[in-house]
PDB file of N, CA and C in Angstrom:
ATOM      1  N   MET H   1       0.849  -1.175  -0.091  1.00 54.00           N
ATOM      2  CA  MET H   1       0.045   0.055   0.061  1.00 54.00           C
ATOM      3  C   MET H   1       0.929   1.374   0.018  1.00 54.00           C
ATOM      4  N   SER H   2       0.581   2.149  -0.904  1.00 60.00           N
ATOM      5  CA  SER H   2       1.518   3.404  -0.963  1.00 60.00           C
ATOM      6  C   SER H   2       1.055   4.424   0.065  1.00 60.00           C
ATOM      7  N   ALA H   3       1.976   5.356   0.285  1.00 70.00           N
ATOM      8  CA  ALA H   3       1.596   6.318   1.219  1.00 70.00           C
ATOM      9  C   ALA H   3       0.348   7.273   0.922  1.00 70.00           C
ATOM     10  N   THR H   4       0.004   7.166  -0.235  1.00 86.00           N
ATOM     11  CA  THR H   4      -1.179   8.016  -0.639  1.00 86.00           C
ATOM     12  C   THR H   4      -2.495   7.261  -0.493  1.00 86.00           C
ATOM     13  N   ASN H   5      -2.465   5.962  -0.140  1.00 86.00           N
ATOM     14  CA  ASN H   5      -3.706   5.204   0.130  1.00 86.00           C
ATOM     15  C   ASN H   5      -3.960   5.223   1.582  1.00 86.00           C
ATOM     16  N   LYS H   6      -5.302   5.102   1.923  1.00 89.00           N
ATOM     17  CA  LYS H   6      -5.800   4.975   3.355  1.00 89.00           C
ATOM     18  C   LYS H   6      -6.292   3.574   3.444  1.00 89.00           C
ATOM     19  N   HIS H   7      -6.157   2.996   4.508  1.00 88.00           N
ATOM     20  CA  HIS H   7      -6.667   1.759   4.804  1.00 88.00           C
ATOM     21  C   HIS H   7      -8.136   1.949   5.682  1.00 88.00           C
ATOM     22  N   HIS H   8      -9.051   1.216   5.128  1.00 88.00           N
ATOM     23  CA  HIS H   8     -10.523   1.244   5.953  1.00 88.00           C
ATOM     24  C   HIS H   8     -11.047  -0.081   6.000  1.00 88.00           C
ATOM     25  N   SER H   9     -11.584  -0.509   7.070  1.00 91.00           N
ATOM     26  CA  SER H   9     -12.234  -1.674   7.205  1.00 91.00           C
ATOM     27  C   SER H   9     -13.727  -1.443   7.439  1.00 91.00           C
ATOM     28  N   PHE H  10     -14.633  -2.494   6.945  1.00 89.00           N
ATOM     29  CA  PHE H  10     -15.990  -2.329   7.159  1.00 89.00           C
ATOM     30  C   PHE H  10     -16.603  -3.680   7.127  1.00 89.00           C
ATOM     31  N   ARG H  11     -17.787  -3.752   7.698  1.00 94.00           N
ATOM     32  CA  ARG H  11     -18.386  -5.157   7.870  1.00 94.00           C
ATOM     33  C   ARG H  11     -19.508  -5.271   6.836  1.00 94.00           C
ATOM     34  N   LEU H  12     -19.625  -6.494   6.246  1.00 94.00           N
ATOM     35  CA  LEU H  12     -20.621  -6.913   5.443  1.00 94.00           C
ATOM     36  C   LEU H  12     -21.380  -8.140   5.948  1.00 94.00           C
ATOM     37  N   GLY H  13     -22.652  -8.324   5.590  1.00 96.00           N
ATOM     38  CA  GLY H  13     -23.335  -9.411   5.969  1.00 96.00           C
ATOM     39  C   GLY H  13     -22.930 -10.621   5.194  1.00 96.00           C
ATOM     40  N   VAL H  14     -22.993 -11.832   5.668  1.00 97.00           N
ATOM     41  CA  VAL H  14     -22.539 -13.063   4.950  1.00 97.00           C
ATOM     42  C   VAL H  14     -23.053 -13.218   3.463  1.00 97.00           C
ATOM     43  N   ASP H  15     -24.382 -12.878   3.155  1.00 97.00           N
ATOM     44  CA  ASP H  15     -24.877 -12.962   1.826  1.00 97.00           C
ATOM     45  C   ASP H  15     -24.149 -11.755   0.974  1.00 97.00           C
ATOM     46  N   ARG H  16     -24.073 -10.497   1.520  1.00 96.00           N
ATOM     47  CA  ARG H  16     -23.485  -9.513   0.723  1.00 96.00           C
ATOM     48  C   ARG H  16     -22.113  -9.846   0.441  1.00 96.00           C
ATOM     49  N   TYR H  17     -21.277 -10.401   1.330  1.00 96.00           N
ATOM     50  CA  TYR H  17     -19.818 -10.735   1.271  1.00 96.00           C
ATOM     51  C   TYR H  17     -19.669 -11.765   0.251  1.00 96.00           C
ATOM     52  N   ALA H  18     -20.585 -12.782   0.150  1.00 97.00           N
ATOM     53  CA  ALA H  18     -20.546 -13.821  -0.704  1.00 97.00           C
ATOM     54  C   ALA H  18     -20.743 -13.352  -2.154  1.00 97.00           C
ATOM     55  N   ARG H  19     -21.700 -12.544  -2.304  1.00 96.00           N
ATOM     56  CA  ARG H  19     -22.066 -11.843  -3.636  1.00 96.00           C
ATOM     57  C   ARG H  19     -20.901 -11.047  -4.033  1.00 96.00           C
ATOM     58  N   LEU H  20     -20.196 -10.274  -3.109  1.00 96.00           N
ATOM     59  CA  LEU H  20     -18.989  -9.482  -3.581  1.00 96.00           C
ATOM     60  C   LEU H  20     -17.905 -10.405  -4.010  1.00 96.00           C
ATOM     61  N   LEU H  21     -17.505 -11.540  -3.320  1.00 97.00           N
ATOM     62  CA  LEU H  21     -16.534 -12.520  -3.695  1.00 97.00           C
ATOM     63  C   LEU H  21     -16.917 -13.128  -5.049  1.00 97.00           C
ATOM     64  N   SER H  22     -18.061 -13.498  -5.259  1.00 97.00           N
ATOM     65  CA  SER H  22     -18.550 -14.079  -6.478  1.00 97.00           C
ATOM     66  C   SER H  22     -18.313 -13.254  -7.646  1.00 97.00           C
ATOM     67  N   ARG H  23     -18.796 -11.906  -7.506  1.00 95.00           N
ATOM     68  CA  ARG H  23     -18.541 -10.948  -8.597  1.00 95.00           C
ATOM     69  C   ARG H  23     -17.208 -10.548  -8.741  1.00 95.00           C
ATOM     70  N   ALA H  24     -16.506 -10.451  -7.793  1.00 96.00           N
ATOM     71  CA  ALA H  24     -14.937 -10.271  -7.969  1.00 96.00           C
ATOM     72  C   ALA H  24     -14.201 -11.344  -8.697  1.00 96.00           C
ATOM     73  N   ASP H  25     -14.701 -12.598  -8.346  1.00 96.00           N
ATOM     74  CA  ASP H  25     -14.164 -13.767  -9.100  1.00 96.00           C
ATOM     75  C   ASP H  25     -14.562 -13.757 -10.556  1.00 96.00           C
ATOM     76  N   SER H  26     -15.824 -13.489 -10.780  1.00 95.00           N
ATOM     77  CA  SER H  26     -16.272 -13.426 -12.137  1.00 95.00           C
ATOM     78  C   SER H  26     -15.651 -12.331 -13.017  1.00 95.00           C
ATOM     79  N   GLU H  27     -15.175 -11.254 -12.304  1.00 94.00           N
ATOM     80  CA  GLU H  27     -14.458 -10.095 -12.992  1.00 94.00           C
ATOM     81  C   GLU H  27     -12.987 -10.309 -12.873  1.00 94.00           C
ATOM     82  N   ASN H  28     -12.451 -11.341 -12.386  1.00 96.00           N
ATOM     83  CA  ASN H  28     -11.097 -11.616 -12.274  1.00 96.00           C
ATOM     84  C   ASN H  28     -10.404 -10.474 -11.570  1.00 96.00           C
ATOM     85  N   CYS H  29     -10.879 -10.021 -10.429  1.00 96.00           N
ATOM     86  CA  CYS H  29     -10.096  -8.978  -9.535  1.00 96.00           C
ATOM     87  C   CYS H  29     -10.367  -9.247  -8.188  1.00 96.00           C
ATOM     88  N   SER H  30      -9.684  -8.635  -7.328  1.00 96.00           N
ATOM     89  CA  SER H  30      -9.864  -8.712  -5.915  1.00 96.00           C
ATOM     90  C   SER H  30     -11.321  -8.096  -5.431  1.00 96.00           C
ATOM     91  N   ALA H  31     -11.715  -8.465  -4.205  1.00 96.00           N
ATOM     92  CA  ALA H  31     -12.900  -7.946  -3.658  1.00 96.00           C
ATOM     93  C   ALA H  31     -12.568  -6.342  -3.417  1.00 96.00           C
ATOM     94  N   ALA H  32     -11.404  -6.101  -2.952  1.00 94.00           N
ATOM     95  CA  ALA H  32     -11.028  -4.712  -2.623  1.00 94.00           C
ATOM     96  C   ALA H  32     -11.164  -3.886  -3.856  1.00 94.00           C
ATOM     97  N   GLU H  33     -10.620  -4.456  -5.009  1.00 95.00           N
ATOM     98  CA  GLU H  33     -10.685  -3.733  -6.246  1.00 95.00           C
ATOM     99  C   GLU H  33     -12.065  -3.425  -6.759  1.00 95.00           C
ATOM    100  N   LEU H  34     -13.055  -4.483  -6.499  1.00 95.00           N
ATOM    101  CA  LEU H  34     -14.403  -4.362  -6.848  1.00 95.00           C
ATOM    102  C   LEU H  34     -15.016  -3.214  -5.961  1.00 95.00           C
ATOM    103  N   VAL H  35     -14.698  -3.180  -4.665  1.00 95.00           N
ATOM    104  CA  VAL H  35     -15.297  -2.168  -3.797  1.00 95.00           C
ATOM    105  C   VAL H  35     -14.820  -0.842  -4.253  1.00 95.00           C
ATOM    106  N   ARG H  36     -13.575  -0.618  -4.563  1.00 94.00           N
ATOM    107  CA  ARG H  36     -13.071   0.640  -5.126  1.00 94.00           C
ATOM    108  C   ARG H  36     -13.779   1.090  -6.376  1.00 94.00           C
ATOM    109  N   ARG H  37     -13.910   0.112  -7.303  1.00 94.00           N
ATOM    110  CA  ARG H  37     -14.736   0.430  -8.556  1.00 94.00           C
ATOM    111  C   ARG H  37     -16.093   0.939  -8.237  1.00 94.00           C
ATOM    112  N   ALA H  38     -16.827   0.187  -7.294  1.00 93.00           N
ATOM    113  CA  ALA H  38     -18.214   0.621  -6.837  1.00 93.00           C
ATOM    114  C   ALA H  38     -18.217   2.014  -6.157  1.00 93.00           C
ATOM    115  N   ILE H  39     -17.256   2.284  -5.476  1.00 93.00           N
ATOM    116  CA  ILE H  39     -17.138   3.598  -4.739  1.00 93.00           C
ATOM    117  C   ILE H  39     -16.957   4.702  -5.905  1.00 93.00           C
ATOM    118  N   ASP H  40     -16.024   4.409  -6.758  1.00 93.00           N
ATOM    119  CA  ASP H  40     -15.879   5.374  -7.851  1.00 93.00           C
ATOM    120  C   ASP H  40     -17.012   5.650  -8.736  1.00 93.00           C
ATOM    121  N   ALA H  41     -17.777   4.584  -9.111  1.00 90.00           N
ATOM    122  CA  ALA H  41     -19.023   4.661  -9.902  1.00 90.00           C
ATOM    123  C   ALA H  41     -20.042   5.442  -9.115  1.00 90.00           C
ATOM    124  N   TYR H  42     -20.210   5.117  -7.742  1.00 89.00           N
ATOM    125  CA  TYR H  42     -21.182   5.899  -6.971  1.00 89.00           C
ATOM    126  C   TYR H  42     -20.874   7.344  -6.948  1.00 89.00           C
ATOM    127  N   LEU H  43     -19.575   7.701  -6.724  1.00 90.00           N
ATOM    128  CA  LEU H  43     -19.288   9.050  -6.537  1.00 90.00           C
ATOM    129  C   LEU H  43     -19.352   9.797  -7.867  1.00 90.00           C
ATOM    130  N   ALA H  44     -19.206   9.096  -8.931  1.00 89.00           N
ATOM    131  CA  ALA H  44     -19.278   9.668 -10.356  1.00 89.00           C
ATOM    132  C   ALA H  44     -20.762  10.052 -10.559  1.00 89.00           C
ATOM    133  N   GLU H  45     -21.602   8.994 -10.163  1.00 82.00           N
ATOM    134  CA  GLU H  45     -22.987   9.186 -10.469  1.00 82.00           C
ATOM    135  C   GLU H  45     -23.587  10.283  -9.599  1.00 82.00           C
ATOM    136  N   GLU H  46     -23.020  10.494  -8.332  1.00 76.00           N
ATOM    137  CA  GLU H  46     -23.354  11.630  -7.452  1.00 76.00           C
ATOM    138  C   GLU H  46     -23.167  12.994  -8.254  1.00 76.00           C
ATOM    139  N   ARG H  47     -22.175  13.071  -8.780  1.00 78.00           N
ATOM    140  CA  ARG H  47     -21.859  14.285  -9.523  1.00 78.00           C
ATOM    141  C   ARG H  47     -22.686  14.533 -10.610  1.00 78.00           C
ATOM    142  N   GLN H  48     -22.978  13.486 -11.533  1.00 80.00           N
ATOM    143  CA  GLN H  48     -23.863  13.574 -12.611  1.00 80.00           C
ATOM    144  C   GLN H  48     -25.221  13.941 -12.044  1.00 80.00           C
ATOM    145  N   LEU H  49     -25.723  13.347 -11.041  1.00 77.00           N
ATOM    146  CA  LEU H  49     -26.975  13.647 -10.580  1.00 77.00           C
ATOM    147  C   LEU H  49     -27.157  14.943 -10.069  1.00 77.00           C
ATOM    148  N   SER H  50     -26.076  15.530  -9.497  1.00 81.00           N
ATOM    149  CA  SER H  50     -26.046  16.958  -9.088  1.00 81.00           C
ATOM    150  C   SER H  50     -26.206  17.871 -10.286  1.00 81.00           C
ATOM    151  N   ALA H  51     -25.572  17.568 -11.232  1.00 84.00           N
ATOM    152  CA  ALA H  51     -25.521  18.443 -12.574  1.00 84.00           C
ATOM    153  C   ALA H  51     -27.016  18.354 -13.133  1.00 84.00           C
ATOM    154  N   SER H  52     -27.511  17.064 -13.142  1.00 87.00           N
ATOM    155  CA  SER H  52     -28.771  16.831 -13.636  1.00 87.00           C
ATOM    156  C   SER H  52     -29.907  17.556 -12.811  1.00 87.00           C
ATOM    157  N   ASP H  53     -29.784  17.545 -11.532  1.00 85.00           N
ATOM    158  CA  ASP H  53     -30.648  18.083 -10.726  1.00 85.00           C
ATOM    159  C   ASP H  53     -30.694  19.630 -10.979  1.00 85.00           C
ATOM    160  N   VAL H  54     -29.553  20.311 -11.136  1.00 87.00           N
ATOM    161  CA  VAL H  54     -29.593  21.593 -11.463  1.00 87.00           C
ATOM    162  C   VAL H  54     -30.283  21.846 -12.790  1.00 87.00           C
ATOM    163  N   ARG H  55     -30.201  21.101 -13.711  1.00 90.00           N
ATOM    164  CA  ARG H  55     -30.953  21.280 -15.058  1.00 90.00           C
ATOM    165  C   ARG H  55     -32.409  21.137 -14.787  1.00 90.00           C
ATOM    166  N   VAL H  56     -32.797  20.207 -14.063  1.00 92.00           N
ATOM    167  CA  VAL H  56     -34.189  19.810 -13.876  1.00 92.00           C
ATOM    168  C   VAL H  56     -34.853  21.125 -13.051  1.00 92.00           C
ATOM    169  N   ARG H  57     -34.130  21.563 -12.131  1.00 91.00           N
ATOM    170  CA  ARG H  57     -34.630  22.681 -11.271  1.00 91.00           C
ATOM    171  C   ARG H  57     -34.720  23.918 -12.039  1.00 91.00           C
ATOM    172  N   ARG H  58     -33.666  24.179 -12.912  1.00 93.00           N
ATOM    173  CA  ARG H  58     -33.730  25.397 -13.818  1.00 93.00           C
ATOM    174  C   ARG H  58     -34.919  25.193 -14.858  1.00 93.00           C
ATOM    175  N   LEU H  59     -35.095  24.120 -15.361  1.00 95.00           N
ATOM    176  CA  LEU H  59     -36.324  23.973 -16.312  1.00 95.00           C
ATOM    177  C   LEU H  59     -37.572  24.100 -15.587  1.00 95.00           C
ATOM    178  N   CYS H  60     -37.727  23.548 -14.368  1.00 94.00           N
ATOM    179  CA  CYS H  60     -38.926  23.688 -13.518  1.00 94.00           C
ATOM    180  C   CYS H  60     -39.335  25.148 -13.279  1.00 94.00           C
ATOM    181  N   GLU H  61     -38.126  26.026 -12.838  1.00 95.00           N
ATOM    182  CA  GLU H  61     -38.414  27.357 -12.568  1.00 95.00           C
ATOM    183  C   GLU H  61     -38.555  28.171 -13.874  1.00 95.00           C
ATOM    184  N   TYR H  62     -38.002  27.836 -14.939  1.00 96.00           N
ATOM    185  CA  TYR H  62     -38.325  28.412 -16.165  1.00 96.00           C
ATOM    186  C   TYR H  62     -39.856  28.315 -16.595  1.00 96.00           C
ATOM    187  N   SER H  63     -40.221  26.885 -16.546  1.00 95.00           N
ATOM    188  CA  SER H  63     -41.538  26.734 -16.913  1.00 95.00           C
ATOM    189  C   SER H  63     -42.615  27.442 -16.066  1.00 95.00           C
ATOM    190  N   GLN H  64     -42.259  27.314 -14.663  1.00 93.00           N
ATOM    191  CA  GLN H  64     -43.132  28.093 -13.841  1.00 93.00           C
ATOM    192  C   GLN H  64     -43.257  29.517 -14.210  1.00 93.00           C
ATOM    193  N   ALA H  65     -42.256  30.171 -14.421  1.00 95.00           N
ATOM    194  CA  ALA H  65     -42.163  31.632 -14.619  1.00 95.00           C
ATOM    195  C   ALA H  65     -42.976  31.895 -15.982  1.00 95.00           C
ATOM    196  N   ALA H  66     -42.636  31.029 -16.938  1.00 96.00           N
ATOM    197  CA  ALA H  66     -43.282  31.262 -18.229  1.00 96.00           C
ATOM    198  C   ALA H  66     -44.925  31.066 -18.122  1.00 96.00           C
ATOM    199  N   LEU H  67     -45.233  29.980 -17.404  1.00 94.00           N
ATOM    200  CA  LEU H  67     -46.789  29.880 -17.188  1.00 94.00           C
ATOM    201  C   LEU H  67     -47.342  30.845 -16.422  1.00 94.00           C
ATOM    202  N   ASP H  68     -46.748  31.340 -15.357  1.00 93.00           N
ATOM    203  CA  ASP H  68     -47.237  32.301 -14.565  1.00 93.00           C
ATOM    204  C   ASP H  68     -47.437  33.585 -15.417  1.00 93.00           C
ATOM    205  N   THR H  69     -46.435  33.904 -16.286  1.00 95.00           N
ATOM    206  CA  THR H  69     -46.638  35.106 -17.083  1.00 95.00           C
ATOM    207  C   THR H  69     -47.841  35.010 -18.072  1.00 95.00           C
ATOM    208  N   ILE H  70     -47.887  33.836 -18.727  1.00 96.00           N
ATOM    209  CA  ILE H  70     -48.910  33.588 -19.680  1.00 96.00           C
ATOM    210  C   ILE H  70     -50.348  33.718 -19.008  1.00 96.00           C
ATOM    211  N   ILE H  71     -50.371  32.952 -17.778  1.00 94.00           N
ATOM    212  CA  ILE H  71     -51.789  32.958 -17.131  1.00 94.00           C
ATOM    213  C   ILE H  71     -52.075  34.358 -16.647  1.00 94.00           C
ATOM    214  N   SER H  72     -51.057  35.064 -16.008  1.00 94.00           N
ATOM    215  CA  SER H  72     -51.345  36.380 -15.464  1.00 94.00           C
ATOM    216  C   SER H  72     -51.854  37.292 -16.510  1.00 94.00           C
ATOM    217  N   GLN H  73     -51.241  37.160 -17.825  1.00 96.00           N
ATOM    218  CA  GLN H  73     -51.545  38.128 -18.784  1.00 96.00           C
ATOM    219  C   GLN H  73     -52.865  37.718 -19.563  1.00 96.00           C
ATOM    220  N   ASN H  74     -53.117  36.384 -19.755  1.00 96.00           N
ATOM    221  CA  ASN H  74     -54.224  35.992 -20.581  1.00 96.00           C
ATOM    222  C   ASN H  74     -55.405  35.393 -19.744  1.00 96.00           C
ATOM    223  N   PHE H  75     -55.182  34.935 -18.652  1.00 94.00           N
ATOM    224  CA  PHE H  75     -56.213  34.479 -17.849  1.00 94.00           C
ATOM    225  C   PHE H  75     -56.133  34.837 -16.428  1.00 94.00           C
ATOM    226  N   PRO H  76     -56.171  36.044 -16.129  1.00 94.00           N
ATOM    227  CA  PRO H  76     -55.808  36.556 -14.693  1.00 94.00           C
ATOM    228  C   PRO H  76     -56.846  36.080 -13.700  1.00 94.00           C
ATOM    229  N   ASP H  77     -58.062  35.748 -14.130  1.00 96.00           N
ATOM    230  CA  ASP H  77     -59.200  35.394 -13.268  1.00 96.00           C
ATOM    231  C   ASP H  77     -59.062  33.874 -12.882  1.00 96.00           C
ATOM    232  N   THR H  78     -58.259  33.190 -13.492  1.00 95.00           N
ATOM    233  CA  THR H  78     -58.072  31.622 -13.132  1.00 95.00           C
ATOM    234  C   THR H  78     -56.821  31.371 -12.407  1.00 95.00           C
ATOM    235  N   ARG H  79     -55.878  32.485 -12.170  1.00 92.00           N
ATOM    236  CA  ARG H  79     -54.610  32.239 -11.654  1.00 92.00           C
ATOM    237  C   ARG H  79     -54.667  31.703 -10.159  1.00 92.00           C
ATOM    238  N   ASP H  80     -55.603  32.368  -9.423  1.00 93.00           N
ATOM    239  CA  ASP H  80     -55.821  31.989  -7.947  1.00 93.00           C
ATOM    240  C   ASP H  80     -56.231  30.471  -7.885  1.00 93.00           C
ATOM    241  N   ALA H  81     -57.138  30.125  -8.765  1.00 95.00           N
ATOM    242  CA  ALA H  81     -57.685  28.810  -8.730  1.00 95.00           C
ATOM    243  C   ALA H  81     -56.537  27.850  -9.202  1.00 95.00           C
ATOM    244  N   ILE H  82     -55.815  28.037 -10.069  1.00 93.00           N
ATOM    245  CA  ILE H  82     -54.689  27.276 -10.545  1.00 93.00           C
ATOM    246  C   ILE H  82     -53.775  27.057  -9.379  1.00 93.00           C
ATOM    247  N   ILE H  83     -53.417  28.067  -8.592  1.00 91.00           N
ATOM    248  CA  ILE H  83     -52.358  28.035  -7.494  1.00 91.00           C
ATOM    249  C   ILE H  83     -53.094  27.159  -6.363  1.00 91.00           C
ATOM    250  N   ALA H  84     -54.392  27.354  -6.128  1.00 94.00           N
ATOM    251  CA  ALA H  84     -55.053  26.500  -5.177  1.00 94.00           C
ATOM    252  C   ALA H  84     -55.006  24.997  -5.463  1.00 94.00           C
ATOM    253  N   GLU H  85     -55.383  24.725  -6.792  1.00 94.00           N
ATOM    254  CA  GLU H  85     -55.256  23.320  -7.185  1.00 94.00           C
ATOM    255  C   GLU H  85     -53.892  22.770  -7.123  1.00 94.00           C
ATOM    256  N   THR H  86     -52.831  23.589  -7.408  1.00 91.00           N
ATOM    257  CA  THR H  86     -51.472  23.048  -7.219  1.00 91.00           C
ATOM    258  C   THR H  86     -51.173  22.804  -5.757  1.00 91.00           C
ATOM    259  N   ASN H  87     -51.566  23.648  -4.922  1.00 92.00           N
ATOM    260  CA  ASN H  87     -51.326  23.423  -3.544  1.00 92.00           C
ATOM    261  C   ASN H  87     -52.034  22.155  -2.966  1.00 92.00           C
ATOM    262  N   SER H  88     -53.272  21.931  -3.541  1.00 94.00           N
ATOM    263  CA  SER H  88     -53.982  20.803  -3.123  1.00 94.00           C
ATOM    264  C   SER H  88     -53.367  19.477  -3.704  1.00 94.00           C
ATOM    265  N   ARG H  89     -52.782  19.473  -4.913  1.00 93.00           N
ATOM    266  CA  ARG H  89     -52.125  18.317  -5.333  1.00 93.00           C
ATOM    267  C   ARG H  89     -50.801  18.104  -4.769  1.00 93.00           C
ATOM    268  N   MET H  90     -50.118  19.194  -4.363  1.00 91.00           N
ATOM    269  CA  MET H  90     -48.930  18.945  -3.581  1.00 91.00           C
ATOM    270  C   MET H  90     -49.168  18.197  -2.335  1.00 91.00           C
ATOM    271  N   ALA H  91     -50.266  18.649  -1.600  1.00 91.00           N
ATOM    272  CA  ALA H  91     -50.534  17.908  -0.412  1.00 91.00           C
ATOM    273  C   ALA H  91     -51.037  16.646  -0.607  1.00 91.00           C
ATOM    274  N   LYS H  92     -51.720  16.432  -1.521  1.00 92.00           N
ATOM    275  CA  LYS H  92     -52.281  15.039  -1.763  1.00 92.00           C
ATOM    276  C   LYS H  92     -51.227  13.971  -2.251  1.00 92.00           C
ATOM    277  N   PHE H  93     -50.333  14.456  -3.219  1.00 91.00           N
ATOM    278  CA  PHE H  93     -49.451  13.467  -3.769  1.00 91.00           C
ATOM    279  C   PHE H  93     -48.094  13.520  -3.092  1.00 91.00           C
ATOM    280  N   HIS H  94     -47.800  14.558  -2.508  1.00 90.00           N
ATOM    281  CA  HIS H  94     -46.255  14.869  -1.885  1.00 90.00           C
ATOM    282  C   HIS H  94     -46.333  15.052  -0.561  1.00 90.00           C
ATOM    283  N   GLY H  95     -47.556  15.010   0.297  1.00 83.00           N
ATOM    284  CA  GLY H  95     -47.706  15.164   1.542  1.00 83.00           C
ATOM    285  C   GLY H  95     -47.095  16.581   2.111  1.00 83.00           C
ATOM    286  N   GLN H  96     -47.347  17.564   1.337  1.00 62.00           N
ATOM    287  CA  GLN H  96     -46.940  18.995   1.847  1.00 62.00           C
ATOM    288  C   GLN H  96     -48.053  19.932   1.494  1.00 62.00           C
TER     289      GLN H  96
END
């Protein structure tokens, strides 16, 4: 182990450990290498999800602003009813 590596131990249940060993064997690598790959993949996905989350939030805010502008200009009498229905659906489907 080089000076740049850190040692860490963790516990796995018997079934999970057996699955890890089986997968490592089928990929012709050590269990430690497979764990390192899994951690790298997880951390890379986390970064991608974060970037994706920003895009989704931006799209939602843009859509909300655009619809609010259209409704306010063209259908001002229905705006409050739409907001009330939105609040009702949020409570029903999302618990808020």
